[in-house]
GROMACS .gro file of C-alpha atoms in nm:
model
  242
    1MET     CA    1   0.000   0.000   0.000
    2GLU     CA    2   0.121   0.352  -0.074
    3MET     CA    3   0.131   0.627   0.182
    4ALA     CA    4  -0.185   0.834   0.145
    5ALA     CA    5  -0.113   1.203   0.109
    6ILE     CA    6  -0.302   1.459   0.312
    7SER     CA    7  -0.495   1.673   0.067
    8SER     CA    8  -0.624   1.918   0.324
    9SER     CA    9  -0.626   1.939   0.700
   10PRO     CA   10  -0.966   1.897   0.867
   11ARG     CA   11  -1.058   2.205   1.068
   12THR     CA   12  -1.409   2.172   1.212
   13VAL     CA   13  -1.516   1.927   1.482
   14GLU     CA   14  -1.714   1.726   1.228
   15GLU     CA   15  -1.426   1.715   0.978
   16ILE     CA   16  -1.175   1.607   1.244
   17PHE     CA   17  -1.412   1.338   1.372
   18LYS     CA   18  -1.464   1.211   1.018
   19ASP     CA   19  -1.087   1.193   0.971
   20TYR     CA   20  -1.050   1.011   1.304
   21SER     CA   21  -1.326   0.762   1.219
   22ALA     CA   22  -1.174   0.684   0.878
   23ARG     CA   23  -0.823   0.630   1.018
   24ARG     CA   24  -0.969   0.416   1.296
   25ALA     CA   25  -1.162   0.207   1.042
   26GLY     CA   26  -0.839   0.134   0.854
   27ILE     CA   27  -0.661   0.033   1.174
   28VAL     CA   28  -0.947  -0.190   1.285
   29ARG     CA   29  -0.942  -0.362   0.948
   30ALA     CA   30  -0.568  -0.426   0.980
   31LEU     CA   31  -0.606  -0.580   1.326
   32THR     CA   32  -0.918  -0.785   1.249
   33TYR     CA   33  -1.022  -0.862   0.891
   34ASP     CA   34  -0.673  -0.826   0.742
   35VAL     CA   35  -0.491  -0.956   1.050
   36ASP     CA   36  -0.303  -1.235   0.869
   37GLU     CA   37  -0.172  -0.992   0.609
   38PHE     CA   38  -0.086  -0.740   0.880
   39TYR     CA   39   0.093  -1.004   1.088
   40ALA     CA   40   0.300  -1.118   0.790
   41THR     CA   41   0.391  -0.761   0.699
   42CYS     CA   42   0.538  -0.696   1.045
   43ASP     CA   43   0.849  -0.907   0.990
   44PRO     CA   44   1.093  -0.859   1.283
   45GLU     CA   45   1.383  -0.885   1.036
   46LYS     CA   46   1.278  -0.556   0.879
   47GLU     CA   47   1.363  -0.208   1.006
   48ASN     CA   48   1.150  -0.008   1.251
   49LEU     CA   49   0.795  -0.021   1.121
   50CYS     CA   50   0.486   0.185   1.205
   51LEU     CA   51   0.116   0.116   1.155
   52TYR     CA   52  -0.071   0.401   0.988
   53GLY     CA   53  -0.443   0.450   0.934
   54HIS     CA   54  -0.534   0.679   0.644
   55PRO     CA   55  -0.832   0.912   0.581
   56ASN     CA   56  -0.952   0.680   0.302
   57GLU     CA   57  -1.005   0.395   0.553
   58THR     CA   58  -0.694   0.203   0.445
   59TRP     CA   59  -0.398   0.094   0.656
   60GLU     CA   60  -0.027   0.075   0.593
   61VAL     CA   61   0.278  -0.069   0.766
   62THR     CA   62   0.583   0.130   0.667
   63LEU     CA   63   0.891   0.315   0.787
   64PRO     CA   64   0.839   0.641   0.978
   65ALA     CA   65   0.840   0.971   0.795
   66GLU     CA   66   1.185   1.104   0.714
   67GLU     CA   67   1.114   1.471   0.771
   68VAL     CA   68   1.166   1.618   1.120
   69PRO     CA   69   0.927   1.712   1.260
   70PRO     CA   70   0.682   1.492   1.069
   71GLU     CA   71   0.363   1.629   0.914
   72LEU     CA   72   0.156   1.442   1.173
   73PRO     CA   73   0.233   1.282   1.511
   74GLU     CA   74   0.412   0.950   1.456
   75PRO     CA   75   0.267   0.610   1.551
   76ALA     CA   76   0.458   0.373   1.782
   77LEU     CA   77   0.792   0.285   1.625
   78GLY     CA   78   0.916  -0.072   1.582
   79ILE     CA   79   0.592  -0.262   1.637
   80ASN     CA   80   0.735  -0.549   1.432
   81PHE     CA   81   1.025  -0.619   1.673
   82ALA     CA   82   0.800  -0.767   1.945
   83ARG     CA   83   0.593  -0.979   1.707
   84ASP     CA   84   0.769  -1.312   1.765
   85GLY     CA   85   0.843  -1.251   2.133
   86MET     CA   86   0.478  -1.242   2.245
   87HIS     CA   87   0.161  -1.441   2.198
   88ARG     CA   88  -0.012  -1.317   1.884
   89ARG     CA   89  -0.322  -1.197   2.071
   90ASP     CA   90  -0.113  -1.008   2.328
   91TRP     CA   91   0.095  -0.849   2.054
   92LEU     CA   92  -0.214  -0.735   1.865
   93SER     CA   93  -0.355  -0.589   2.188
   94LEU     CA   94  -0.032  -0.399   2.247
   95VAL     CA   95  -0.038  -0.257   1.895
   96ALA     CA   96  -0.404  -0.162   1.946
   97VAL     CA   97  -0.328   0.035   2.264
   98HIS     CA   98  -0.046   0.229   2.099
   99THR     CA   99  -0.266   0.294   1.796
  100ASP     CA  100  -0.547   0.434   2.011
  101SER     CA  101  -0.296   0.681   2.152
  102TRP     CA  102  -0.183   0.776   1.802
  103LEU     CA  103  -0.538   0.827   1.675
  104LEU     CA  104  -0.611   1.066   1.963
  105ALA     CA  105  -0.283   1.246   1.905
  106VAL     CA  106  -0.369   1.304   1.538
  107ALA     CA  107  -0.723   1.420   1.621
  108PHE     CA  108  -0.605   1.673   1.876
  109TYR     CA  109  -0.318   1.782   1.653
  110PHE     CA  110  -0.584   1.889   1.404
  111GLY     CA  111  -0.799   2.022   1.692
  112ALA     CA  112  -0.529   2.244   1.843
  113ARG     CA  113  -0.707   2.555   1.715
  114LEU     CA  114  -1.051   2.455   1.841
  115ASN     CA  115  -1.192   2.632   2.143
  116ARG     CA  116  -1.257   2.465   2.475
  117ASN     CA  117  -1.614   2.359   2.405
  118GLU     CA  118  -1.530   2.233   2.057
  119ARG     CA  119  -1.246   2.017   2.194
  120LYS     CA  120  -1.480   1.885   2.458
  121ARG     CA  121  -1.741   1.798   2.195
  122LEU     CA  122  -1.477   1.634   1.975
  123PHE     CA  123  -1.357   1.408   2.256
  124SER     CA  124  -1.716   1.324   2.347
  125MET     CA  125  -1.786   1.215   1.988
  126ILE     CA  126  -1.466   1.008   1.981
  127ASN     CA  127  -1.548   0.855   2.318
  128GLU     CA  128  -1.881   0.725   2.186
  129LEU     CA  129  -1.687   0.479   1.967
  130PRO     CA  130  -1.521   0.166   2.110
  131THR     CA  131  -1.144   0.197   2.126
  132VAL     CA  132  -0.936  -0.014   1.888
  133PHE     CA  133  -0.820  -0.205   2.196
  134GLU     CA  134  -1.181  -0.285   2.289
  135VAL     CA  135  -1.251  -0.408   1.937
  136VAL     CA  136  -0.939  -0.625   1.918
  137THR     CA  137  -0.987  -0.777   2.264
  138GLU     CA  138  -1.365  -0.803   2.211
  139ARG     CA  139  -1.437  -0.607   2.524
  140LYS     CA  140  -1.773  -0.435   2.553
  141HIS     CA  141  -1.783  -0.058   2.525
  142VAL     CA  142  -1.975   0.056   2.834
  143LYS     CA  143  -2.105   0.410   2.841
  144ASP     CA  144  -2.101   0.598   3.168
  145LYS     CA  145  -2.446   0.682   3.297
  146PRO     CA  146  -2.525   1.009   3.474
  147ASN     CA  147  -2.495   1.019   3.851
  148VAL     CA  148  -2.819   1.027   4.046
  149ASP     CA  149  -2.730   1.368   4.184
  150ASN     CA  150  -2.700   1.508   3.834
  151GLY     CA  151  -3.047   1.402   3.724
  152ASN     CA  152  -3.117   1.223   3.399
  153LYS     CA  153  -3.029   1.501   3.161
  154SER     CA  154  -2.822   1.772   3.324
  155ARG     CA  155  -2.493   1.859   3.482
  156SER     CA  156  -2.523   2.118   3.753
  157SER     CA  157  -2.292   2.256   4.016
  158THR     CA  158  -2.317   2.511   4.293
  159LYS     CA  159  -2.094   2.809   4.357
  160ARG     CA  160  -2.097   3.022   4.669
  161THR     CA  161  -2.046   3.396   4.682
  162ASN     CA  162  -1.848   3.575   4.949
  163ASP     CA  163  -2.160   3.620   5.160
  164GLY     CA  164  -2.219   3.245   5.167
  165GLN     CA  165  -2.523   3.242   4.940
  166ALA     CA  166  -2.539   2.962   4.689
  167LYS     CA  167  -2.562   3.027   4.319
  168SER     CA  168  -2.620   2.753   4.067
  169THR     CA  169  -2.442   2.748   3.735
  170PRO     CA  170  -2.650   2.697   3.420
  171ARG     CA  171  -2.718   2.334   3.343
  172VAL     CA  172  -2.577   2.261   3.000
  173TYR     CA  173  -2.707   1.963   2.808
  174ASP     CA  174  -2.369   1.797   2.752
  175GLU     CA  175  -2.357   1.477   2.547
  176SER     CA  176  -2.069   1.348   2.761
  177TYR     CA  177  -2.317   1.322   3.047
  178ALA     CA  178  -2.618   1.219   2.842
  179GLU     CA  179  -2.723   0.869   2.751
  180GLU     CA  180  -2.834   0.747   2.410
  181GLU     CA  181  -3.045   0.993   2.213
  182ASP     CA  182  -3.340   0.757   2.198
  183GLU     CA  183  -3.355   0.763   2.578
  184HIS     CA  184  -3.406   1.140   2.564
  185GLY     CA  185  -3.671   1.137   2.296
  186GLU     CA  186  -3.918   1.298   2.539
  187THR     CA  187  -3.697   1.604   2.588
  188LEU     CA  188  -3.833   1.892   2.379
  189CYS     CA  189  -3.702   2.242   2.325
  190GLY     CA  190  -3.913   2.494   2.520
  191SER     CA  191  -3.890   2.735   2.229
  192CYS     CA  192  -3.927   2.543   1.903
  193GLY     CA  193  -4.057   2.212   2.037
  194GLY     CA  194  -3.785   2.016   1.859
  195ASN     CA  195  -3.650   1.687   1.994
  196TYR     CA  196  -3.317   1.646   2.168
  197SER     CA  197  -3.015   1.584   1.944
  198GLY     CA  198  -2.676   1.492   2.088
  199ASP     CA  199  -2.486   1.699   1.833
  200GLU     CA  200  -2.653   2.027   1.933
  201PHE     CA  201  -2.589   2.260   2.225
  202TRP     CA  202  -2.867   2.274   2.484
  203ILE     CA  203  -2.911   2.481   2.800
  204GLY     CA  204  -3.157   2.440   3.088
  205CYS     CA  205  -3.345   2.718   3.263
  206ASP     CA  206  -3.268   2.727   3.637
  207ILE     CA  207  -3.616   2.866   3.711
  208CYS     CA  208  -3.866   2.657   3.515
  209GLU     CA  209  -3.621   2.372   3.441
  210ARG     CA  210  -3.718   2.356   3.075
  211TRP     CA  211  -3.454   2.285   2.811
  212TYR     CA  212  -3.377   2.495   2.505
  213HIS     CA  213  -3.163   2.473   2.194
  214GLY     CA  214  -2.882   2.723   2.244
  215LYS     CA  215  -2.955   2.867   1.899
  216CYS     CA  216  -3.323   2.918   1.987
  217VAL     CA  217  -3.242   3.136   2.288
  218LYS     CA  218  -2.928   3.285   2.131
  219ILE     CA  219  -2.689   3.135   2.386
  220THR     CA  220  -2.356   2.995   2.268
  221PRO     CA  221  -2.142   2.746   2.465
  222ALA     CA  222  -1.887   3.022   2.523
  223LYS     CA  223  -2.153   3.262   2.655
  224ALA     CA  224  -2.297   2.991   2.881
  225GLU     CA  225  -1.962   2.961   3.059
  226SER     CA  226  -2.002   3.313   3.201
  227ILE     CA  227  -2.367   3.284   3.308
  228LYS     CA  228  -2.417   3.235   3.682
  229GLN     CA  229  -2.785   3.146   3.662
  230TYR     CA  230  -2.973   3.107   3.335
  231LYS     CA  231  -3.328   3.236   3.298
  232CYS     CA  232  -3.513   3.151   2.978
  233PRO     CA  233  -3.691   3.431   2.786
  234SER     CA  234  -4.026   3.333   2.938
  235CYS     CA  235  -3.903   3.346   3.298
  236SER     CA  236  -3.711   3.668   3.231
  237THR     CA  237  -4.031   3.852   3.130
  238LYS     CA  238  -4.236   3.734   3.427
  239LYS     CA  239  -4.290   3.975   3.715
  240GLY     CA  240  -4.128   3.893   4.045
  241ARG     CA  241  -4.329   3.670   4.274
  242PRO     CA  242  -4.474   3.829   4.590
   0.00000   0.00000   0.00000
């Protein structure tokens, strides 16, 4: 296989995740469907070899890039040297672990210019997929479920002012704390009535506890970070209670 050239660097969260998924697919193929070919290619008599996954979902075992520094972070070097010194399954698992690290390194190399919330969303999307190690070792990918204290669809925390009074931070609908989308099908936007979608930013009103698309109430993830207590448009227009 020939080294696939990088035509353009992915820049958005979606583009970087697509690149990650494609490279991961190539790696998974090498360590599962094409495992005999991959094993034979990693001859310990050869020089230091690396396993690459490419954006076109192919894989390649080859020498590391000659330029310093390389265009992308480098995979683990010399994976072929340990091939005959370990049980095949253990060796494949070791390669899988190092490859997971490389895939994350490449994704966050591309994501270096993303802002905090975009990086968080990127990792959350990546974390929804089983790791290569989990695929190779046939381990189940278990998703964390929200803590009871956090409720079934929110992450909230409490800050205290200098006078000791508690203030709650806005509850942001974060996919890293949410379960599968079909389990939140009953959650509707208080503004447009649309269903919950894990790839959209949501924010919860601390007064009426209804949820809203960030775009519907004109709140961005960055703006939400600075809000002490969020009041939806409806609650903001209501007169104070006696």
